[in-house]
């Protein structure tokens, strides 16, 4: 009896020893690296798949399935967040200072509108969540993703002093944001003192572009700086670009009327008369040109960087491939601007120029007027070219033009 008792005690002891050994082994195998563990953090921080992505790109590889698209998306995003131990494709949210600021109203263009006040932090988080969701949608992949190359980096302006990156999206009030950055860089003391002609003189305005820096400097800034850009209803933005470059041309940029307009007219005007070019570019010509996504590529190469005024937000700022902190909307800029300044930590240093009430709101009457007489086929082709922008930033499909 005693012998059986000691055998049982011995067996229990062996079981306890085995369990202790297995427990230690499991803890070691599944230990999650932290910021205080530099060896583990550095080993997991480096995206080992970057070179696979680059190799596939060089080989002309195109994803063949939704799963492969999502795999490529994750790997490409890792290229710009690889200094962080925890890698995620979700856009970075911002913790806002609690200073009792008034709450904004959401007044989107033709997108969903509500009239009750809403906390702006939650507004921005919803915008970023939608952006991240659409970025993963395989059906619109070609309309929402672009290579982060020199062209994209040329659009991003740097304020090293306050660790801010601003991506320029023309015809969305960018002049005023450039003025804000110029003041922050110390060239002028206030935005009102900055001459208009200096703002767009990139040799003299003191705003470095991200493309002017080394690969290491670019990566470091993309990973750690506050990043934002502003969007606007895509069709209203195109109307603004047409008016500014081909009708008014206030900055006297003659190449738009003398070089670009005649080239578009020759290829896309349906009825040619002897004086067709002397009439000037019509909005219908412009729409037909923009809707011919593949056919216009040769002209776009000929036009060079001047096409930035009507390229999509995806082509300009690569929002699916760079993790931005804030996406502002032109339609709610009166509310967005103060909160962007707070989020960037510069609200006490500079003010956004005054905005006349209601001037940035969506104007459906104007859109309908410009599209009057343009065939539904041409409008639908235009929408297909800019569908990515509509989806990424919650602008509703303009059914009043398409159906």
CSV table of C-alpha atoms in Angstrom, one decimal:
chain,number,residue,atom,x,y,z
A,1,UNK,CA,0.0,0.0,0.0
A,2,UNK,CA,2.8,2.4,1.0
A,3,UNK,CA,4.7,1.5,-2.2
A,4,UNK,CA,1.6,2.4,-4.3
A,5,UNK,CA,1.3,5.7,-2.5
A,6,UNK,CA,4.9,6.7,-3.2
A,7,UNK,CA,4.5,5.7,-6.9
A,8,UNK,CA,1.5,8.1,-7.2
A,9,UNK,CA,3.4,11.0,-5.5
A,10,UNK,CA,6.3,10.4,-7.9
A,11,UNK,CA,4.1,10.4,-11.0
A,12,UNK,CA,2.4,13.7,-9.9
A,13,UNK,CA,5.9,15.2,-9.5
A,14,UNK,CA,6.9,14.3,-13.0
A,15,UNK,CA,3.6,15.7,-14.4
A,16,UNK,CA,4.3,19.0,-12.6
A,17,UNK,CA,7.8,19.2,-13.9
A,18,UNK,CA,6.6,18.6,-17.5
A,19,UNK,CA,3.9,21.2,-17.2
A,20,UNK,CA,6.4,23.8,-15.9
A,21,UNK,CA,8.8,23.1,-18.8
A,22,UNK,CA,6.0,23.3,-21.4
A,23,UNK,CA,4.7,26.5,-19.9
A,24,UNK,CA,8.1,28.2,-20.2
A,25,UNK,CA,8.5,27.0,-23.7
A,26,UNK,CA,5.1,28.4,-24.8
A,27,UNK,CA,5.8,31.8,-23.2
A,28,UNK,CA,9.1,32.0,-25.0
A,29,UNK,CA,7.6,31.1,-28.4
A,30,UNK,CA,4.7,33.5,-28.3
A,31,UNK,CA,6.4,36.5,-26.5
A,32,UNK,CA,5.2,39.8,-28.1
A,33,UNK,CA,8.0,42.3,-28.7
A,34,UNK,CA,7.6,45.7,-27.0
A,35,UNK,CA,9.4,49.1,-27.3
A,36,UNK,CA,11.6,48.1,-24.3
A,37,UNK,CA,12.8,44.9,-26.2
A,38,UNK,CA,15.1,46.4,-28.9
A,39,UNK,CA,16.3,43.0,-30.2
A,40,UNK,CA,12.8,41.6,-30.7
A,41,UNK,CA,11.4,44.9,-31.9
A,42,UNK,CA,14.1,45.4,-34.5
A,43,UNK,CA,13.7,41.9,-35.8
A,44,UNK,CA,9.9,42.3,-36.3
A,45,UNK,CA,10.1,45.9,-37.4
A,46,UNK,CA,11.7,45.2,-40.7
A,47,UNK,CA,9.2,44.1,-43.3
A,48,UNK,CA,10.8,41.1,-44.8
A,49,UNK,CA,8.4,41.2,-47.7
A,50,UNK,CA,9.4,44.6,-49.1
A,51,UNK,CA,11.9,43.1,-51.5
A,52,UNK,CA,9.3,40.6,-52.7
A,53,UNK,CA,7.0,43.5,-53.6
A,54,UNK,CA,9.7,45.4,-55.4
A,55,UNK,CA,10.8,42.3,-57.3
A,56,UNK,CA,7.2,41.6,-58.4
A,57,UNK,CA,6.9,45.3,-59.4
A,58,UNK,CA,10.1,45.0,-61.5
A,59,UNK,CA,8.8,41.8,-63.1
A,60,UNK,CA,5.6,43.5,-64.2
A,61,UNK,CA,3.6,41.3,-61.8
A,62,UNK,CA,-0.1,42.1,-61.4
A,63,UNK,CA,-2.1,40.5,-58.6
A,64,UNK,CA,-4.4,37.9,-59.9
A,65,UNK,CA,-6.8,37.5,-57.0
A,66,UNK,CA,-8.4,39.4,-54.2
A,67,UNK,CA,-6.3,37.7,-51.7
A,68,UNK,CA,-3.1,38.6,-53.5
A,69,UNK,CA,-4.3,42.2,-53.8
A,70,UNK,CA,-4.7,42.4,-50.1
A,71,UNK,CA,-1.3,40.8,-49.5
A,72,UNK,CA,0.3,43.3,-51.8
A,73,UNK,CA,-1.5,46.2,-50.1
A,74,UNK,CA,-0.3,45.1,-46.6
A,75,UNK,CA,3.3,44.7,-47.8
A,76,UNK,CA,3.3,48.0,-49.6
A,77,UNK,CA,2.0,49.8,-46.5
A,78,UNK,CA,4.7,48.1,-44.5
A,79,UNK,CA,7.3,49.9,-46.6
A,80,UNK,CA,6.3,53.2,-44.9
A,81,UNK,CA,5.7,52.0,-41.3
A,82,UNK,CA,8.5,49.6,-40.8
A,83,UNK,CA,10.2,51.5,-38.0
A,84,UNK,CA,7.2,50.7,-35.7
A,85,UNK,CA,7.0,47.4,-33.8
A,86,UNK,CA,3.3,47.0,-34.5
A,87,UNK,CA,2.4,47.2,-38.2
A,88,UNK,CA,-1.1,47.9,-39.3
A,89,UNK,CA,-2.9,49.0,-42.4
A,90,UNK,CA,-5.4,51.1,-40.4
A,91,UNK,CA,-4.8,54.8,-40.8
A,92,UNK,CA,-3.4,56.6,-37.8
A,93,UNK,CA,-6.0,58.4,-35.6
A,94,UNK,CA,-5.3,61.6,-33.7
A,95,UNK,CA,-5.7,62.3,-30.0
A,96,UNK,CA,-7.2,65.8,-29.9
A,97,UNK,CA,-6.5,68.3,-27.1
A,98,UNK,CA,-9.6,68.7,-24.9
A,99,UNK,CA,-9.9,72.5,-24.8
A,100,UNK,CA,-13.7,72.7,-24.9
A,101,UNK,CA,-13.8,73.7,-28.5
A,102,UNK,CA,-17.1,74.0,-30.2
A,103,UNK,CA,-18.3,70.9,-32.0
A,104,UNK,CA,-18.5,70.9,-35.8
A,105,UNK,CA,-21.4,70.1,-38.0
A,106,UNK,CA,-21.0,67.6,-40.9
A,107,UNK,CA,-22.0,69.4,-44.1
A,108,UNK,CA,-20.6,67.1,-46.8
A,109,UNK,CA,-21.3,67.8,-50.4
A,110,UNK,CA,-23.6,65.3,-52.0
A,111,UNK,CA,-22.6,62.7,-49.4
A,112,UNK,CA,-24.5,61.9,-46.2
A,113,UNK,CA,-25.4,65.0,-44.2
A,114,UNK,CA,-26.5,65.5,-40.6
A,115,UNK,CA,-27.4,68.7,-38.8
A,116,UNK,CA,-26.6,67.8,-35.2
A,117,UNK,CA,-23.1,68.8,-33.8
A,118,UNK,CA,-20.6,65.9,-33.7
A,119,UNK,CA,-17.2,65.6,-32.1
A,120,UNK,CA,-14.7,66.3,-34.8
A,121,UNK,CA,-12.3,63.6,-33.7
A,122,UNK,CA,-15.0,61.0,-34.4
A,123,UNK,CA,-15.7,62.6,-37.7
A,124,UNK,CA,-12.0,62.2,-38.7
A,125,UNK,CA,-11.9,58.7,-37.4
A,126,UNK,CA,-14.9,57.7,-39.5
A,127,UNK,CA,-13.3,59.3,-42.6
A,128,UNK,CA,-10.1,57.3,-42.0
A,129,UNK,CA,-12.0,54.1,-41.4
A,130,UNK,CA,-13.9,54.5,-44.7
A,131,UNK,CA,-10.6,55.3,-46.5
A,132,UNK,CA,-9.0,52.1,-45.1
A,133,UNK,CA,-12.0,50.0,-46.1
A,134,UNK,CA,-12.2,51.3,-49.6
A,135,UNK,CA,-8.4,50.9,-50.0
A,136,UNK,CA,-8.9,47.1,-49.4
A,137,UNK,CA,-11.7,46.8,-52.0
A,138,UNK,CA,-10.3,44.8,-54.9
A,139,UNK,CA,-13.0,46.0,-57.3
A,140,UNK,CA,-11.7,49.6,-57.2
A,141,UNK,CA,-8.0,48.7,-56.6
A,142,UNK,CA,-6.7,50.3,-59.9
A,143,UNK,CA,-8.6,53.6,-59.0
A,144,UNK,CA,-7.4,53.9,-55.4
A,145,UNK,CA,-3.7,52.8,-55.4
A,146,UNK,CA,-0.6,54.3,-56.9
A,147,UNK,CA,3.1,53.9,-56.6
A,148,UNK,CA,4.7,56.2,-54.0
A,149,UNK,CA,7.3,57.6,-56.4
A,150,UNK,CA,9.0,61.0,-57.0
A,151,UNK,CA,5.8,62.4,-58.5
A,152,UNK,CA,3.9,61.8,-55.3
A,153,UNK,CA,6.7,62.9,-53.1
A,154,UNK,CA,6.8,66.2,-55.1
A,155,UNK,CA,3.3,66.9,-53.9
A,156,UNK,CA,4.2,66.7,-50.2
A,157,UNK,CA,5.5,69.8,-48.5
A,158,UNK,CA,7.6,69.6,-45.3
A,159,UNK,CA,7.7,71.6,-42.1
A,160,UNK,CA,10.6,70.1,-40.1
A,161,UNK,CA,10.3,72.6,-37.3
A,162,UNK,CA,6.9,71.3,-36.3
A,163,UNK,CA,7.0,67.8,-37.9
A,164,UNK,CA,4.2,68.3,-40.5
A,165,UNK,CA,3.7,66.9,-44.0
A,166,UNK,CA,1.1,68.5,-46.2
A,167,UNK,CA,0.1,66.9,-49.5
A,168,UNK,CA,-1.0,69.4,-52.1
A,169,UNK,CA,-4.3,68.7,-53.9
A,170,UNK,CA,-4.8,71.6,-56.3
A,171,UNK,CA,-8.2,73.5,-56.5
A,172,UNK,CA,-9.0,72.7,-52.9
A,173,UNK,CA,-7.7,75.8,-51.1
A,174,UNK,CA,-4.1,74.7,-51.0
A,175,UNK,CA,-2.8,78.2,-51.3
A,176,UNK,CA,-3.9,79.0,-47.8
A,177,UNK,CA,-2.4,75.9,-46.3
A,178,UNK,CA,0.9,76.7,-48.0
A,179,UNK,CA,0.8,80.1,-46.3
A,180,UNK,CA,0.3,78.4,-42.9
A,181,UNK,CA,3.4,76.3,-43.5
A,182,UNK,CA,5.4,79.3,-44.7
A,183,UNK,CA,4.6,81.1,-41.5
A,184,UNK,CA,5.5,78.0,-39.4
A,185,UNK,CA,8.9,77.7,-41.2
A,186,UNK,CA,9.6,81.3,-40.0
A,187,UNK,CA,9.8,83.0,-43.4
A,188,UNK,CA,6.9,85.4,-42.5
A,189,UNK,CA,5.3,86.2,-39.2
A,190,UNK,CA,1.6,86.0,-40.4
A,191,UNK,CA,-0.2,84.7,-43.4
A,192,UNK,CA,-1.6,88.1,-44.4
A,193,UNK,CA,1.9,89.3,-45.0
A,194,UNK,CA,2.8,86.7,-47.7
A,195,UNK,CA,2.7,87.9,-51.3
A,196,UNK,CA,0.5,85.8,-53.5
A,197,UNK,CA,3.2,85.3,-56.2
A,198,UNK,CA,5.6,84.0,-53.5
A,199,UNK,CA,3.3,81.2,-52.4
A,200,UNK,CA,3.6,79.2,-55.6
A,201,UNK,CA,7.3,80.1,-56.2
A,202,UNK,CA,8.8,76.9,-54.8
A,203,UNK,CA,12.3,78.2,-55.3
A,204,UNK,CA,11.7,81.1,-52.8
A,205,UNK,CA,8.9,80.2,-50.5
A,206,UNK,CA,10.9,78.2,-48.1
A,207,UNK,CA,8.8,75.0,-48.4
A,208,UNK,CA,10.9,72.0,-49.1
A,209,UNK,CA,9.4,69.0,-50.9
A,210,UNK,CA,9.7,65.5,-49.5
A,211,UNK,CA,11.2,64.4,-52.8
A,212,UNK,CA,14.3,66.6,-52.1
A,213,UNK,CA,15.3,64.4,-49.3
A,214,UNK,CA,17.2,61.1,-49.0
A,215,UNK,CA,15.4,57.7,-48.8
A,216,UNK,CA,16.2,57.5,-45.1
A,217,UNK,CA,14.9,61.0,-44.4
A,218,UNK,CA,11.7,60.4,-46.4
A,219,UNK,CA,11.0,57.2,-44.5
A,220,UNK,CA,11.6,58.8,-41.2
A,221,UNK,CA,9.2,61.7,-41.9
A,222,UNK,CA,6.5,59.4,-43.3
A,223,UNK,CA,6.7,57.3,-40.2
A,224,UNK,CA,6.7,60.0,-37.6
A,225,UNK,CA,5.3,63.4,-38.9
A,226,UNK,CA,1.8,64.6,-38.7
A,227,UNK,CA,0.4,64.1,-42.3
A,228,UNK,CA,-2.8,65.6,-43.8
A,229,UNK,CA,-4.4,66.7,-47.0
A,230,UNK,CA,-7.8,68.2,-48.1
A,231,UNK,CA,-10.3,66.9,-50.6
A,232,UNK,CA,-13.4,68.3,-52.4
A,233,UNK,CA,-16.3,67.0,-54.4
A,234,UNK,CA,-14.4,65.5,-57.4
A,235,UNK,CA,-16.7,67.1,-60.1
A,236,UNK,CA,-16.8,70.5,-58.5
A,237,UNK,CA,-13.0,70.4,-58.2
A,238,UNK,CA,-12.8,69.7,-62.0
A,239,UNK,CA,-15.1,72.7,-62.7
A,240,UNK,CA,-12.8,74.9,-60.5
A,241,UNK,CA,-9.7,73.6,-62.4
A,242,UNK,CA,-11.4,74.3,-65.8
A,243,UNK,CA,-12.4,77.9,-64.8
A,244,UNK,CA,-9.0,78.7,-63.2
A,245,UNK,CA,-6.8,77.4,-66.0
A,246,UNK,CA,-8.8,77.8,-69.2
A,247,UNK,CA,-11.2,80.6,-68.6
A,248,UNK,CA,-9.9,83.1,-66.1
A,249,UNK,CA,-6.2,82.1,-65.7
A,250,UNK,CA,-5.5,84.7,-63.0
A,251,UNK,CA,-1.8,83.8,-62.6
A,252,UNK,CA,-1.1,84.3,-66.3
A,253,UNK,CA,-0.1,80.7,-67.2
A,254,UNK,CA,-0.3,81.0,-71.0
A,255,UNK,CA,0.6,77.4,-71.7
A,256,UNK,CA,-2.9,76.2,-70.6
A,257,UNK,CA,-4.7,78.2,-73.3
A,258,UNK,CA,-1.9,78.2,-75.9
A,259,UNK,CA,-0.6,74.6,-75.6
A,260,UNK,CA,-2.9,72.3,-73.6
A,261,UNK,CA,-6.3,73.6,-74.7
A,262,UNK,CA,-5.6,73.3,-78.5
A,263,UNK,CA,-4.2,69.7,-78.0
A,264,UNK,CA,-7.4,68.7,-76.2
A,265,UNK,CA,-9.6,70.4,-78.8
A,266,UNK,CA,-7.9,68.6,-81.7
A,267,UNK,CA,-8.4,65.2,-80.2
A,268,UNK,CA,-11.7,65.5,-78.4
A,269,UNK,CA,-13.9,68.1,-80.0
A,270,UNK,CA,-16.6,66.4,-82.0
A,271,UNK,CA,-17.5,69.0,-84.5
A,272,UNK,CA,-14.5,70.8,-86.0
A,273,UNK,CA,-14.9,74.2,-87.8
A,274,UNK,CA,-12.3,76.6,-89.1
A,275,UNK,CA,-12.6,78.7,-86.0
A,276,UNK,CA,-13.0,75.8,-83.5
A,277,UNK,CA,-9.8,76.4,-81.7
A,278,UNK,CA,-10.3,80.2,-81.6
A,279,UNK,CA,-13.5,79.6,-79.5
A,280,UNK,CA,-11.3,78.1,-76.8
A,281,UNK,CA,-11.7,74.9,-74.8
A,282,UNK,CA,-15.2,74.1,-73.8
A,283,UNK,CA,-16.1,72.2,-70.6
A,284,UNK,CA,-17.5,69.4,-72.8
A,285,UNK,CA,-14.1,69.0,-74.5
A,286,UNK,CA,-12.5,68.9,-71.0
A,287,UNK,CA,-14.9,66.2,-69.8
A,288,UNK,CA,-14.4,64.0,-72.8
A,289,UNK,CA,-10.6,64.3,-72.4
A,290,UNK,CA,-10.7,63.4,-68.7
A,291,UNK,CA,-13.1,60.5,-69.2
A,292,UNK,CA,-10.7,58.9,-71.7
A,293,UNK,CA,-8.5,57.4,-69.0
A,294,UNK,CA,-6.3,55.3,-71.2
A,295,UNK,CA,-6.5,57.3,-74.5
A,296,UNK,CA,-5.3,60.5,-72.9
A,297,UNK,CA,-2.0,59.1,-71.5
A,298,UNK,CA,0.1,60.4,-74.4
A,299,UNK,CA,-1.3,63.9,-74.0
A,300,UNK,CA,-0.7,63.8,-70.2
A,301,UNK,CA,2.9,63.0,-70.8
A,302,UNK,CA,3.1,65.9,-73.1
A,303,UNK,CA,1.5,68.2,-70.6
A,304,UNK,CA,3.9,67.2,-67.8
A,305,UNK,CA,3.2,68.4,-64.2
A,306,UNK,CA,0.5,70.8,-65.3
A,307,UNK,CA,-2.0,67.9,-65.1
A,308,UNK,CA,-1.9,68.0,-61.3
A,309,UNK,CA,-4.9,70.3,-61.3
A,310,UNK,CA,-7.2,67.5,-62.5
A,311,UNK,CA,-5.4,64.3,-61.4
A,312,UNK,CA,-7.2,62.2,-58.8
A,313,UNK,CA,-6.5,62.4,-55.1
A,314,UNK,CA,-5.2,58.9,-55.3
A,315,UNK,CA,-2.7,59.8,-58.0
A,316,UNK,CA,-1.6,62.9,-56.2
A,317,UNK,CA,-1.3,61.8,-52.5
A,318,UNK,CA,-1.4,58.0,-52.5
A,319,UNK,CA,-3.8,57.9,-49.5
A,320,UNK,CA,-4.0,54.1,-49.7
A,321,UNK,CA,-0.2,53.7,-49.5
A,322,UNK,CA,0.7,56.5,-47.1
A,323,UNK,CA,-0.9,56.5,-43.7
A,324,UNK,CA,-2.3,60.1,-43.2
A,325,UNK,CA,-3.5,61.4,-39.8
A,326,UNK,CA,-6.2,63.7,-41.1
A,327,UNK,CA,-8.3,64.1,-44.2
A,328,UNK,CA,-10.0,67.5,-44.3
A,329,UNK,CA,-13.0,68.3,-46.5
A,330,UNK,CA,-13.3,71.6,-48.4
A,331,UNK,CA,-17.0,71.6,-47.8
A,332,UNK,CA,-16.5,71.8,-44.1
A,333,UNK,CA,-13.3,73.7,-44.1
A,334,UNK,CA,-14.7,76.4,-41.7
A,335,UNK,CA,-14.9,73.6,-39.1
A,336,UNK,CA,-12.1,71.4,-40.2
A,337,UNK,CA,-9.3,74.0,-40.4
A,338,UNK,CA,-9.2,74.9,-36.6
A,339,UNK,CA,-9.2,71.3,-35.6
A,340,UNK,CA,-6.4,70.4,-38.0
A,341,UNK,CA,-4.3,73.1,-36.5
A,342,UNK,CA,-5.1,71.7,-33.0
A,343,UNK,CA,-4.3,68.2,-34.1
A,344,UNK,CA,-1.0,69.3,-35.5
A,345,UNK,CA,-0.2,71.1,-32.3
A,346,UNK,CA,0.2,74.5,-34.0
A,347,UNK,CA,-3.1,76.2,-33.1
A,348,UNK,CA,-1.3,78.7,-30.8
A,349,UNK,CA,1.3,79.6,-33.4
A,350,UNK,CA,-0.7,80.3,-36.6
A,351,UNK,CA,-4.3,80.9,-37.7
A,352,UNK,CA,-6.0,79.8,-40.9
A,353,UNK,CA,-7.1,82.7,-43.1
A,354,UNK,CA,-10.7,83.8,-42.6
A,355,UNK,CA,-13.2,81.9,-44.7
A,356,UNK,CA,-16.4,83.7,-45.9
A,357,UNK,CA,-19.4,81.8,-44.5
A,358,UNK,CA,-20.7,79.2,-46.9
A,359,UNK,CA,-18.2,79.8,-49.7
A,360,UNK,CA,-16.7,76.3,-49.5
A,361,UNK,CA,-20.1,74.4,-49.5
A,362,UNK,CA,-21.0,72.2,-52.3
A,363,UNK,CA,-23.0,74.1,-55.1
A,364,UNK,CA,-25.2,71.6,-57.0
A,365,UNK,CA,-26.7,74.3,-59.1
A,366,UNK,CA,-23.3,75.2,-60.5
A,367,UNK,CA,-22.5,71.6,-61.2
A,368,UNK,CA,-25.7,71.1,-63.1
A,369,UNK,CA,-25.1,74.2,-65.1
A,370,UNK,CA,-21.7,73.1,-66.2
A,371,UNK,CA,-22.8,69.6,-67.2
A,372,UNK,CA,-25.9,70.8,-69.1
A,373,UNK,CA,-25.7,69.6,-72.7
A,374,UNK,CA,-23.0,67.0,-72.0
A,375,UNK,CA,-24.0,63.5,-73.0
A,376,UNK,CA,-24.8,61.0,-70.3
A,377,UNK,CA,-22.2,58.6,-71.9
A,378,UNK,CA,-19.4,61.2,-71.4
A,379,UNK,CA,-20.5,62.0,-67.9
A,380,UNK,CA,-20.5,58.3,-67.0
A,381,UNK,CA,-17.0,57.8,-68.4
A,382,UNK,CA,-15.9,60.8,-66.4
A,383,UNK,CA,-17.4,59.3,-63.2
A,384,UNK,CA,-15.7,56.0,-63.9
A,385,UNK,CA,-12.3,57.8,-64.0
A,386,UNK,CA,-13.0,59.5,-60.7
A,387,UNK,CA,-15.0,56.8,-59.0
A,388,UNK,CA,-12.1,56.0,-56.7
A,389,UNK,CA,-12.1,59.6,-55.3
A,390,UNK,CA,-15.9,59.5,-54.8
A,391,UNK,CA,-15.6,56.2,-52.8
A,392,UNK,CA,-12.5,57.0,-50.8
A,393,UNK,CA,-13.9,60.2,-49.4
A,394,UNK,CA,-17.6,59.5,-49.0
A,395,UNK,CA,-18.8,61.7,-51.9
A,396,UNK,CA,-22.1,60.2,-53.2
A,397,UNK,CA,-22.5,59.2,-56.8
A,398,UNK,CA,-24.1,62.2,-58.6
A,399,UNK,CA,-27.2,60.3,-59.7
A,400,UNK,CA,-28.8,63.6,-61.0
A,401,UNK,CA,-26.1,63.6,-63.7
A,402,UNK,CA,-25.8,59.9,-64.4
A,403,UNK,CA,-29.3,58.5,-64.4
